[in-house]
PDB file of C-alpha atoms in Angstrom:
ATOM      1  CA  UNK A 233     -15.656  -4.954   6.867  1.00  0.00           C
ATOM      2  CA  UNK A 234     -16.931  -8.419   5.570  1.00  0.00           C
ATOM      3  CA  UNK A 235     -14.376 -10.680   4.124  1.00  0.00           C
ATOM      4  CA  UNK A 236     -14.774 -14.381   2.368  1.00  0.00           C
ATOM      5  CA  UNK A 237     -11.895 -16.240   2.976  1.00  0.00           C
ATOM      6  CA  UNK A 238     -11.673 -19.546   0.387  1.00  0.00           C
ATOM      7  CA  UNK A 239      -9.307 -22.636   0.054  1.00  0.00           C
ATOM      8  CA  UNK A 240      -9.353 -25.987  -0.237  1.00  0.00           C
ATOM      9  CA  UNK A 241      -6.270 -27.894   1.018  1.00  0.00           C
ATOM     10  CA  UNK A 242      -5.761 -27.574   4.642  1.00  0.00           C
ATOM     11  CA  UNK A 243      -3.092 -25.442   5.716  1.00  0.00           C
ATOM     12  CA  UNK A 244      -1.603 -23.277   8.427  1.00  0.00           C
ATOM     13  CA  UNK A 245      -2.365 -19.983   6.254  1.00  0.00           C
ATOM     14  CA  UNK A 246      -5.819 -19.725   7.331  1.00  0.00           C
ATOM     15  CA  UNK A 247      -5.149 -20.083  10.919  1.00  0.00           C
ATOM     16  CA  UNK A 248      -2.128 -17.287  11.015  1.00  0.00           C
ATOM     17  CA  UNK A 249      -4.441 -15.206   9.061  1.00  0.00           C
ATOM     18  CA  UNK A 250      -7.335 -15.284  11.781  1.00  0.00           C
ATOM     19  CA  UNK A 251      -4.288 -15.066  14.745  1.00  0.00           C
ATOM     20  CA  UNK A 252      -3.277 -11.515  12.557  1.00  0.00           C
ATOM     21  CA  UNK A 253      -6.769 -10.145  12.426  1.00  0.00           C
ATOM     22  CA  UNK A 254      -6.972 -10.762  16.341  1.00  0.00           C
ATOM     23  CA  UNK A 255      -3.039  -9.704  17.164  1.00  0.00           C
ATOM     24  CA  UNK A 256      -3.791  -6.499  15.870  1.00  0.00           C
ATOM     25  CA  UNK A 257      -7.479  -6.420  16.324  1.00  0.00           C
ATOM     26  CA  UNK A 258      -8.376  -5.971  12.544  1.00  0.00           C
ATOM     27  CA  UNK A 259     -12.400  -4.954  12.224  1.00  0.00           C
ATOM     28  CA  UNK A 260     -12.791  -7.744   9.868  1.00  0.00           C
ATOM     29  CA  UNK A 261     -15.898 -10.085   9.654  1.00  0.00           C
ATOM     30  CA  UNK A 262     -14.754 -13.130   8.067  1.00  0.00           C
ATOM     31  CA  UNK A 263     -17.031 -16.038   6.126  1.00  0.00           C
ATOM     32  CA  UNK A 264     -14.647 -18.678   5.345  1.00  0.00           C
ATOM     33  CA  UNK A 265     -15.244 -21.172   2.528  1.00  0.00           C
ATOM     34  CA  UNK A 266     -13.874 -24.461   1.903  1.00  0.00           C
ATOM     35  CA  UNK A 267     -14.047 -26.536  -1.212  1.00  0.00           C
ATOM     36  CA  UNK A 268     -12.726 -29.606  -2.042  1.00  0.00           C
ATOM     37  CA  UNK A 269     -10.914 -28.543  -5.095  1.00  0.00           C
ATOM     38  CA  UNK A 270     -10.521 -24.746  -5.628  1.00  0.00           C
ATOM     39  CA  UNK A 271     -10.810 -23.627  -8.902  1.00  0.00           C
ATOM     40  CA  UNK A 272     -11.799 -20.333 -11.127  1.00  0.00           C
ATOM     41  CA  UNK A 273     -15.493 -21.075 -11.726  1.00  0.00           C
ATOM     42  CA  UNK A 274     -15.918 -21.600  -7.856  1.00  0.00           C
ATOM     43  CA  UNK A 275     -14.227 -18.307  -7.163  1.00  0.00           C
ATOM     44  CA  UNK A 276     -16.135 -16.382  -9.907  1.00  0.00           C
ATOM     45  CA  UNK A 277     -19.763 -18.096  -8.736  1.00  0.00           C
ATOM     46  CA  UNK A 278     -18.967 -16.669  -5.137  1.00  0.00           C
ATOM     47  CA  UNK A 279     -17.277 -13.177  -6.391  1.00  0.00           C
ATOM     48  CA  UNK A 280     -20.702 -13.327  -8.567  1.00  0.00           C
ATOM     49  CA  UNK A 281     -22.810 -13.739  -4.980  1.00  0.00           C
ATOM     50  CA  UNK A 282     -21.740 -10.299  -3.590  1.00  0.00           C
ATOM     51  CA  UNK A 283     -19.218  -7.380  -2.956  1.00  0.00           C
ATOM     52  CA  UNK A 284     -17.519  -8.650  -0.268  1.00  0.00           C
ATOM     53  CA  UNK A 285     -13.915  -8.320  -1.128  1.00  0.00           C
ATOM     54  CA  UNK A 286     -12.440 -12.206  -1.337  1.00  0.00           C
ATOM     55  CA  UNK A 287      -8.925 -13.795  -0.519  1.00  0.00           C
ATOM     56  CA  UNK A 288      -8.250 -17.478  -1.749  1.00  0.00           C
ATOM     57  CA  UNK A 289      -5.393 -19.360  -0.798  1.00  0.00           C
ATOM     58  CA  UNK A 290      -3.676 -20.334  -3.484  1.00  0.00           C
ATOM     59  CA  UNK A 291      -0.430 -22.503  -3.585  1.00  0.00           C
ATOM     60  CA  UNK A 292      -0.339 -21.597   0.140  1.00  0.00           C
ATOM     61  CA  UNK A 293      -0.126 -17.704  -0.569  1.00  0.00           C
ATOM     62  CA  UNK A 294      -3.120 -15.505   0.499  1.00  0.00           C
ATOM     63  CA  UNK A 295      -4.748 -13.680  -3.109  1.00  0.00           C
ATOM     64  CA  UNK A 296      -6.437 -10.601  -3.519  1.00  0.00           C
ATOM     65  CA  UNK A 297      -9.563 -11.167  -5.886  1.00  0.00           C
ATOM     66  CA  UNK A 298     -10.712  -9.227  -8.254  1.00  0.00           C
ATOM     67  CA  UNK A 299     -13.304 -10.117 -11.181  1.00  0.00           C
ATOM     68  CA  UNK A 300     -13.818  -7.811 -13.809  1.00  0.00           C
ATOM     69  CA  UNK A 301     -15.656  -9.034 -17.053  1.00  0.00           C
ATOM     70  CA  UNK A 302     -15.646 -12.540 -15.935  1.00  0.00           C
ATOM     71  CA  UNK A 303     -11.624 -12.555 -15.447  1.00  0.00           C
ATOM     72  CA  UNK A 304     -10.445 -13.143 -12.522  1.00  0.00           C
ATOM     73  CA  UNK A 305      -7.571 -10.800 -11.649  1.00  0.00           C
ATOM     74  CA  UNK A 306      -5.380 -12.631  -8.617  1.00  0.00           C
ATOM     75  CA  UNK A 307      -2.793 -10.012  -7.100  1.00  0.00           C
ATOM     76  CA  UNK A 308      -0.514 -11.040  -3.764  1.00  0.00           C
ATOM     77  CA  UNK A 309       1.940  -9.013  -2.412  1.00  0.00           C
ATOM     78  CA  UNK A 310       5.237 -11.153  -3.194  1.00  0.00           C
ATOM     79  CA  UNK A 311       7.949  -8.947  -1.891  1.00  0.00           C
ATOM     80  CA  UNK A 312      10.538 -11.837  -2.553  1.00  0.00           C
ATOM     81  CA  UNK A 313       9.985 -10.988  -6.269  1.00  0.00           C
ATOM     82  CA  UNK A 314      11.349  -7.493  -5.538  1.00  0.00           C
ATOM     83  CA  UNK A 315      14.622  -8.598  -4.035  1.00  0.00           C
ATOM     84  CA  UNK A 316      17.082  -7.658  -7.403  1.00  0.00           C
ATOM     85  CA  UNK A 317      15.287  -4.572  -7.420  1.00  0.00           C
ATOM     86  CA  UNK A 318      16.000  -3.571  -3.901  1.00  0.00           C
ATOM     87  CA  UNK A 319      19.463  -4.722  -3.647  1.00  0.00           C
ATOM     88  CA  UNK A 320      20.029  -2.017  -6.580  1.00  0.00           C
ATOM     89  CA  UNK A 321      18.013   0.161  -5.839  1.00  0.00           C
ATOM     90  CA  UNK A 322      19.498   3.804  -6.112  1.00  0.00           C
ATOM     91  CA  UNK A 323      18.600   6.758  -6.902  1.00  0.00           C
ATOM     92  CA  UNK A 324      20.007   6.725 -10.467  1.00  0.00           C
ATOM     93  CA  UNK A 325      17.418   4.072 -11.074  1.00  0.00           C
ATOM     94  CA  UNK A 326      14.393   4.599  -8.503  1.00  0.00           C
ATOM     95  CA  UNK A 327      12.645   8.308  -8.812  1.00  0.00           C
ATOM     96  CA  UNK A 328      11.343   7.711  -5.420  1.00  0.00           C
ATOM     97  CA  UNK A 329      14.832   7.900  -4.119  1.00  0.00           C
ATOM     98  CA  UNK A 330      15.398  10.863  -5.956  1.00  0.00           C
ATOM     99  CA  UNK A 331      11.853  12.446  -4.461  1.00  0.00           C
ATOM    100  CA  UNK A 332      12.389  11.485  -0.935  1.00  0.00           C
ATOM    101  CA  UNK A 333      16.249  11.197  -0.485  1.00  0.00           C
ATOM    102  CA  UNK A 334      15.804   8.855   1.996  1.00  0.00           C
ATOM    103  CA  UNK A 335      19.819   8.196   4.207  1.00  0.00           C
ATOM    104  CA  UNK A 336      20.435   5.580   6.753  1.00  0.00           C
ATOM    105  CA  UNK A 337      19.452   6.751  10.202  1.00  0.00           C
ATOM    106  CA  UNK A 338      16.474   8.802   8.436  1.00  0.00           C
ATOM    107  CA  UNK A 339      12.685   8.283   9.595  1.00  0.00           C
ATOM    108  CA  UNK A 340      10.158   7.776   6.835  1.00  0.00           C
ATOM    109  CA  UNK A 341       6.278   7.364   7.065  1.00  0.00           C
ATOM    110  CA  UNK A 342       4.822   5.622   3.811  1.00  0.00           C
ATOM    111  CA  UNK A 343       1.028   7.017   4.784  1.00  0.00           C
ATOM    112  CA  UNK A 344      -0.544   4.564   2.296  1.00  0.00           C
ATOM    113  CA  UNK A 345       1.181   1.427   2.574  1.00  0.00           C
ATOM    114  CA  UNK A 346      -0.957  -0.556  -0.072  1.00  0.00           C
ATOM    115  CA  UNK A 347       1.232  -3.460  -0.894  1.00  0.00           C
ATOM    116  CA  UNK A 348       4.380  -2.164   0.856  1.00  0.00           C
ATOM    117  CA  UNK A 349       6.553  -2.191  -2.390  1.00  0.00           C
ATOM    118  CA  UNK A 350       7.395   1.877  -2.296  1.00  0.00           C
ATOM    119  CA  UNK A 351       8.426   1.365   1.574  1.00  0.00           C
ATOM    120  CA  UNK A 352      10.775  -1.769   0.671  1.00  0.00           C
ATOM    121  CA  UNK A 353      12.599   0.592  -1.722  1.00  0.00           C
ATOM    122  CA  UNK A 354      12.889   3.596   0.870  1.00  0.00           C
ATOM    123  CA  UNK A 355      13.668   0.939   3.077  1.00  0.00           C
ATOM    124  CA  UNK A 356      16.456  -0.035   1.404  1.00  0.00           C
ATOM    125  CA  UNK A 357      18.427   3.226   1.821  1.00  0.00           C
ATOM    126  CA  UNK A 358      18.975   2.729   5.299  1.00  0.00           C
ATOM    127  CA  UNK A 359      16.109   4.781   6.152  1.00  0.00           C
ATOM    128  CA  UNK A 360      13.418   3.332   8.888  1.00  0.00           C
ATOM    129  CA  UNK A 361      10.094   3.285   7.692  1.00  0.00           C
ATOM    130  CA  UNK A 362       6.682   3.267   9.203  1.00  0.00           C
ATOM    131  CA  UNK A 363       3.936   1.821   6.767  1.00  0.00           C
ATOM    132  CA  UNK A 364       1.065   3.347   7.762  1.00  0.00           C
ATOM    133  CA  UNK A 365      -2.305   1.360   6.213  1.00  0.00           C
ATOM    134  CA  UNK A 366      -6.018   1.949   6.452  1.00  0.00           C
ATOM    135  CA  UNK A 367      -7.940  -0.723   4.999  1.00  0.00           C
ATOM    136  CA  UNK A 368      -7.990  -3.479   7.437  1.00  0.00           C
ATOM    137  CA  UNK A 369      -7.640  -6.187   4.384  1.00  0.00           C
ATOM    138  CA  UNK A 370      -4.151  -4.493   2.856  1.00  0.00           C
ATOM    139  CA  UNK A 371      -3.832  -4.479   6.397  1.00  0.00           C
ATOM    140  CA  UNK A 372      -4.076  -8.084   6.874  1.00  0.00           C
ATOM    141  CA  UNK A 373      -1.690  -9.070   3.557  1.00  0.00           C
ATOM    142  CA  UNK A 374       1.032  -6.591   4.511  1.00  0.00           C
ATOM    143  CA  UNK A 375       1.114  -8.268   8.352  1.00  0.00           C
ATOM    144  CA  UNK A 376       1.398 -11.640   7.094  1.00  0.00           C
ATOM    145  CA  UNK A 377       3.986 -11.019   4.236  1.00  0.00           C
ATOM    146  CA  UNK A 378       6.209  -9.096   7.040  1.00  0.00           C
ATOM    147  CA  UNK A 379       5.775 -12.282   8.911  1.00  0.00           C
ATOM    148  CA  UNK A 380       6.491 -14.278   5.940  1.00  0.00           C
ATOM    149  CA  UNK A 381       9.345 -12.645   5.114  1.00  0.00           C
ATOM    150  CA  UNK A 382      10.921 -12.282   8.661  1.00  0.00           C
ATOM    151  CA  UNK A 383      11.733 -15.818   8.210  1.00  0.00           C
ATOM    152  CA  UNK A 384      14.395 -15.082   5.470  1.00  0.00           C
ATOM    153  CA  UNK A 385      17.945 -14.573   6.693  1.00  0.00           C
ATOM    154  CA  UNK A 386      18.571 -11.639   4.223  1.00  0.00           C
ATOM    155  CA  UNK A 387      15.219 -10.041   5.107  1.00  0.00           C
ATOM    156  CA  UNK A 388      16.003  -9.610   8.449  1.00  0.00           C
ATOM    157  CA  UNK A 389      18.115  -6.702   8.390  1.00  0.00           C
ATOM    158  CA  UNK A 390      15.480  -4.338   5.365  1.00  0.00           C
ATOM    159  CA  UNK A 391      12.731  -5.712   7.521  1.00  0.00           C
ATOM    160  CA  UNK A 392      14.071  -4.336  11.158  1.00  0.00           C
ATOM    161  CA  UNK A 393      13.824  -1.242  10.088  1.00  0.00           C
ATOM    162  CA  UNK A 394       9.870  -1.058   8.602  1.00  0.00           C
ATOM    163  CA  UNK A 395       6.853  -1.045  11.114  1.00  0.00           C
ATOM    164  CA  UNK A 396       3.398  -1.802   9.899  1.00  0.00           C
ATOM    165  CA  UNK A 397       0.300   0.371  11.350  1.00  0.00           C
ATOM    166  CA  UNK A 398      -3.192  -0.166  10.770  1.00  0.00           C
ATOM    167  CA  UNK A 399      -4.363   3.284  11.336  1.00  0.00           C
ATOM    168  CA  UNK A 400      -5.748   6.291   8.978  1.00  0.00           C
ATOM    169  CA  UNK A 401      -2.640   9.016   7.784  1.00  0.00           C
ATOM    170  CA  UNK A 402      -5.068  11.792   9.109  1.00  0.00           C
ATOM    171  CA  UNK A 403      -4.681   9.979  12.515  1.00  0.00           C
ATOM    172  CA  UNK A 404      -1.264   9.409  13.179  1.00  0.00           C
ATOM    173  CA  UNK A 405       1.050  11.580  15.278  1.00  0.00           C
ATOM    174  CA  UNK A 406       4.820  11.661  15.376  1.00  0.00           C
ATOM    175  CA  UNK A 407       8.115  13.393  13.775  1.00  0.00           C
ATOM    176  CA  UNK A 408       9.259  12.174  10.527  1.00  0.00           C
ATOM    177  CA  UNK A 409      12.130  13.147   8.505  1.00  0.00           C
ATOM    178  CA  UNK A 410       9.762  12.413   5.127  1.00  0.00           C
ATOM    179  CA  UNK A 411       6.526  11.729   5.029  1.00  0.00           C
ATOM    180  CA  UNK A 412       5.594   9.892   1.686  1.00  0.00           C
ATOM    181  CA  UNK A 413       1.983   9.579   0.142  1.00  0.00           C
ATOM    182  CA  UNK A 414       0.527   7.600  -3.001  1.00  0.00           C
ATOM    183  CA  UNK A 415      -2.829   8.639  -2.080  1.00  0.00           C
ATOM    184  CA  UNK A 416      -5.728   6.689  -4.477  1.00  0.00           C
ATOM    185  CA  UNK A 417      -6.634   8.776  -7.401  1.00  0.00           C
ATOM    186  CA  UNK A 418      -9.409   8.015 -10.064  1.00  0.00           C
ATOM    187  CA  UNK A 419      -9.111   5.426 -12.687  1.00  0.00           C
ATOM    188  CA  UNK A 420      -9.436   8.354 -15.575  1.00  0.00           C
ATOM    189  CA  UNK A 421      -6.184   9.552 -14.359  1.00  0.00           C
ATOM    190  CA  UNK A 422      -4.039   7.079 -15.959  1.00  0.00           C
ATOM    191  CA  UNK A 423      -2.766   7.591 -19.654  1.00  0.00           C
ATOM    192  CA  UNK A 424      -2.075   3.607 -19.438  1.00  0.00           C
ATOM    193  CA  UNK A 425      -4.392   0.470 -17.962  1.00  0.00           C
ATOM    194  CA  UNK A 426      -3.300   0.336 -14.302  1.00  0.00           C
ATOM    195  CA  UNK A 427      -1.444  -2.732 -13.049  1.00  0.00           C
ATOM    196  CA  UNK A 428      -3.439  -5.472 -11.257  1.00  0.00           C
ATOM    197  CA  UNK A 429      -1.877  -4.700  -7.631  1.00  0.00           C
ATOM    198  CA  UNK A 430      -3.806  -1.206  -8.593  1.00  0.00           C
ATOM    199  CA  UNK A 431      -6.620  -2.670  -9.701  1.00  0.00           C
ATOM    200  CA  UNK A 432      -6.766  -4.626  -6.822  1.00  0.00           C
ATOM    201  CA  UNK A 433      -6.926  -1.303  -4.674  1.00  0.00           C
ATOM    202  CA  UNK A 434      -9.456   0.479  -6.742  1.00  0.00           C
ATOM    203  CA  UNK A 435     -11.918  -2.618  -5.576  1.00  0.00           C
ATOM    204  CA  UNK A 436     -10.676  -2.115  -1.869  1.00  0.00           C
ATOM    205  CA  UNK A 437     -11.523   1.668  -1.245  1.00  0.00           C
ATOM    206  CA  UNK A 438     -12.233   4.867  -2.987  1.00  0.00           C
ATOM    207  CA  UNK A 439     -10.099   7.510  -3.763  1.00  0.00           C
ATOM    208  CA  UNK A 440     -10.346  10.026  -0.956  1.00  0.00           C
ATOM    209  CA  UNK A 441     -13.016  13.231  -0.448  1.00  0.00           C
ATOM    210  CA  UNK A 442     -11.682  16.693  -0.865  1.00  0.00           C
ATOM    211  CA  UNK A 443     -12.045  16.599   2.936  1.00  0.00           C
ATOM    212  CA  UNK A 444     -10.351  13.582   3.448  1.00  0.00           C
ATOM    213  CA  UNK A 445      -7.423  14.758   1.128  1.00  0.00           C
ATOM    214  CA  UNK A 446      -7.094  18.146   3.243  1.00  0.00           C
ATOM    215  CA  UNK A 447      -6.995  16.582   6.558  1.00  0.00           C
ATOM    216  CA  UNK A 448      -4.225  13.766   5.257  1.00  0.00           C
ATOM    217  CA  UNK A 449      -1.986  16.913   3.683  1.00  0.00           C
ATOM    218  CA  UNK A 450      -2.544  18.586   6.649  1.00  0.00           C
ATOM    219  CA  UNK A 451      -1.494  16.327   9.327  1.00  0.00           C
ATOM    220  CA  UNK A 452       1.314  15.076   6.907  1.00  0.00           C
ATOM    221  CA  UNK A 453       2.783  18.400   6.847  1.00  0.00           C
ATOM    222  CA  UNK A 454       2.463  18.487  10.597  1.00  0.00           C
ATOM    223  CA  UNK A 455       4.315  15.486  11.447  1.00  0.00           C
ATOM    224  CA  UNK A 456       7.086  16.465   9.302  1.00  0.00           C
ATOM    225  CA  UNK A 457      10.747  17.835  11.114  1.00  0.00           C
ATOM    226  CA  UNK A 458      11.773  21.379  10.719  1.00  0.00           C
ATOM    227  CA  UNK A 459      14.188  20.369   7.582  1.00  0.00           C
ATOM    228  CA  UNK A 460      11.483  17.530   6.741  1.00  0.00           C
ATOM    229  CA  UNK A 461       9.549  16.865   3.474  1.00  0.00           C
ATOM    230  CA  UNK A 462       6.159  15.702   2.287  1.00  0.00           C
ATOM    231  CA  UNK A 463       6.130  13.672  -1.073  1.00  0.00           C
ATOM    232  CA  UNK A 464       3.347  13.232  -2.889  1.00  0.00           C
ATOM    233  CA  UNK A 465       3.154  10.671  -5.408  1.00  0.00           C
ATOM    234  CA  UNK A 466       1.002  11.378  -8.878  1.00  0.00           C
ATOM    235  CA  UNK A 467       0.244  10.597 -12.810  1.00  0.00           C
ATOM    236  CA  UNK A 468       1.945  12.732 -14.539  1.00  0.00           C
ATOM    237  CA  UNK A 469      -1.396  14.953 -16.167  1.00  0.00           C
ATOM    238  CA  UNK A 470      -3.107  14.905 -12.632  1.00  0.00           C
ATOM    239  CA  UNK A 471      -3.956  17.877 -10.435  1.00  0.00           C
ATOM    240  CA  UNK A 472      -1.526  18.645  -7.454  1.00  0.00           C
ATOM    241  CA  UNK A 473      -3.002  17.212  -4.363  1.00  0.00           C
ATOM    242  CA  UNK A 474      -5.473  19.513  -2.881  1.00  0.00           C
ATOM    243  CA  UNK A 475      -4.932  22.295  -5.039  1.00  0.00           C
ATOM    244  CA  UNK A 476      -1.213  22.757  -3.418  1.00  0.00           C
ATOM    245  CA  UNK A 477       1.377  23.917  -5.337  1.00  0.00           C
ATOM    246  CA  UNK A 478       4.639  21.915  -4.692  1.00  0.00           C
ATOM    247  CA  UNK A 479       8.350  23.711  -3.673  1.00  0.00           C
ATOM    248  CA  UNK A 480       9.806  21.308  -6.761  1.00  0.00           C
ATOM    249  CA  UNK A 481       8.225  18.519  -8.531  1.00  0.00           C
ATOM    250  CA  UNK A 482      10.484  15.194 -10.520  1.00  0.00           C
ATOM    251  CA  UNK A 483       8.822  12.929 -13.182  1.00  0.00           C
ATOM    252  CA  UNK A 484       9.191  10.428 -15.708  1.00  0.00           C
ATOM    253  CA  UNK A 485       6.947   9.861 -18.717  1.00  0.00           C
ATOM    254  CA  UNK A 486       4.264   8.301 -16.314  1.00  0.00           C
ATOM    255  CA  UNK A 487       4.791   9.662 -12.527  1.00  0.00           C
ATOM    256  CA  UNK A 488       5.418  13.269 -10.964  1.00  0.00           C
ATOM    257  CA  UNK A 489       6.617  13.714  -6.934  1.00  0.00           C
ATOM    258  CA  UNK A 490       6.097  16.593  -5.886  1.00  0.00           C
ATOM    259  CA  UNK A 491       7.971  17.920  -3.124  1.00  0.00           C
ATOM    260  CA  UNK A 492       6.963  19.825  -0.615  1.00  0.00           C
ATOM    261  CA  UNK A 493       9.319  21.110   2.203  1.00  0.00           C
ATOM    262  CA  UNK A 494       8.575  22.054   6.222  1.00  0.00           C
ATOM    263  CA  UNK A 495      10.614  25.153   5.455  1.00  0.00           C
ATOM    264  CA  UNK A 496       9.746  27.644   3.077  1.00  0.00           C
ATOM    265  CA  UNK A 497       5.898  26.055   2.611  1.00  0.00           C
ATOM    266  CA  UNK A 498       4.243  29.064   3.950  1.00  0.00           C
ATOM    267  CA  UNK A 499       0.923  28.115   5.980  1.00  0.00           C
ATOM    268  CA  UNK A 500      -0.965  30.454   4.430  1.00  0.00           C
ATOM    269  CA  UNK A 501      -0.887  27.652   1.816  1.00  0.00           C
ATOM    270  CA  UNK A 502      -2.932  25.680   3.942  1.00  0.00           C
ATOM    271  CA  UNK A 503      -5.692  27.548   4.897  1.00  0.00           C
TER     272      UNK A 503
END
């Protein structure tokens, strides 16, 4: 995948970004600009030039570009912003708790990482969690904001528990105690505008085939333990995933999870 990279002051972001794509050998082919003073019109006159998804350094923090009617829509992953939120996170307040009942001990695989903010929450139950992400430039953001945020003393601890893969969901193997998916749906399936992290994803990559949707419910349900659950994450009017018809479903006025357990999910359901 082709990538512009833009910034203007030098800095050391650029250089751990390129040591990240390499570490973890990220299929990214990178054209890096650099302008002596970095500002909107030069981002929109380059977004303007092409497809190719962009990430500007800005204020030392790699951002996610997106241009849509001539505004420019930054988005960066900022976990630090979540930190109230997951020190009180419970499931009183978070529905994925609820969903997923995530304990300390527990294995979790997030199968679409995006920006990683579901898996800090499941995280934060104890619970280790394996973000599993298949676009090489969420990829990218969601290495170097672990990396980031290693350097925090009260990080440490929520972030020795979470492992980042770059890897499709249909491709992984293992045993997980839940397996949780917030798998890319069309934009017509939101009663409300989406946020700009959303946004941001809908430019990255397509909501999956009907294939591609069987084969990730399929090996999800696969890597789950015997007593194990798949979660799947949805707006609240959409379709279940794949036509499958959950063991229990939770919502609010915007979300559903649907549930669906190892046991009792016959596999006649699959077929």
């Amino acid at each position: 995948m082709r990538l512009s990279l833009i910034y203007d002051k030098p800095n050391t972001v650029v250089d751990e970004l390129l040591s990240i794509c390499q570490a973890y050998d990220l299929p990214l082919d990178w054209v890096v600009h650099r302008h002596n003073k970095l500002n909107d019109k030069q981002i929109l006159q380059l977004k303007q030039t092409g497809d190719t998804p962009i990430i500007a350094i800005l204020k030392n923090t790699p951002t996610l570009i997106k241009v849509e009617d001539k505004t420019i829509i930054k988005s960066t992953l900022n976990w630090s912003a979540l930190q109230h939120r997951i020190v009180t996170a419970g499931r009183k307040s978070e529905l994925i708790l609820q969903a997923c009942k995530p304990q300390a001990g527990m294995t979790v695989l997030d199968g679409t990482a995006g920006f990683g903010h579901d898996a800090l929450i499941l995280a934060s139950s104890g619970a280790h969690v394996t973000l599993c992400e298949s676009n090489p430039v969420m990829a990218l953001l969601l290495y170097y904001e672990y990396q980031a945020m290693a350097q925090v003393a009260n990080w440490q601890g929520l972030l020795g528990r979470m492992d980042i893969i770059y890897k499709d969901t249909s491709e992984m193997t293992g045993e997980f105690d839940c397996v949780y998916l917030d798998p890319m749906f069309p934009k017509d399936s939101y009663k409300a505008k989406v946020n700009k992290q959303m946004q941001a994803l809908h430019e990255l990559a397509a909501p999956p085939t009907q294939s591609e949707a069987h084969q990730i419910f399929c090996r999800s349900m696969n890597m789950i333990k015997p007593n194990g659950r798949l979660i799947i994450k949805r707006p609240i009017g959409a379709p279940y995933f794949v036509q499958q018809p959950p063991n229990h479903s939770i919502q609010n006025d915007a979300l559903r999870f649907d549930r669906y357990d190892k046991n009792g999910y016959s596999a006649l359901h699959l077929g």
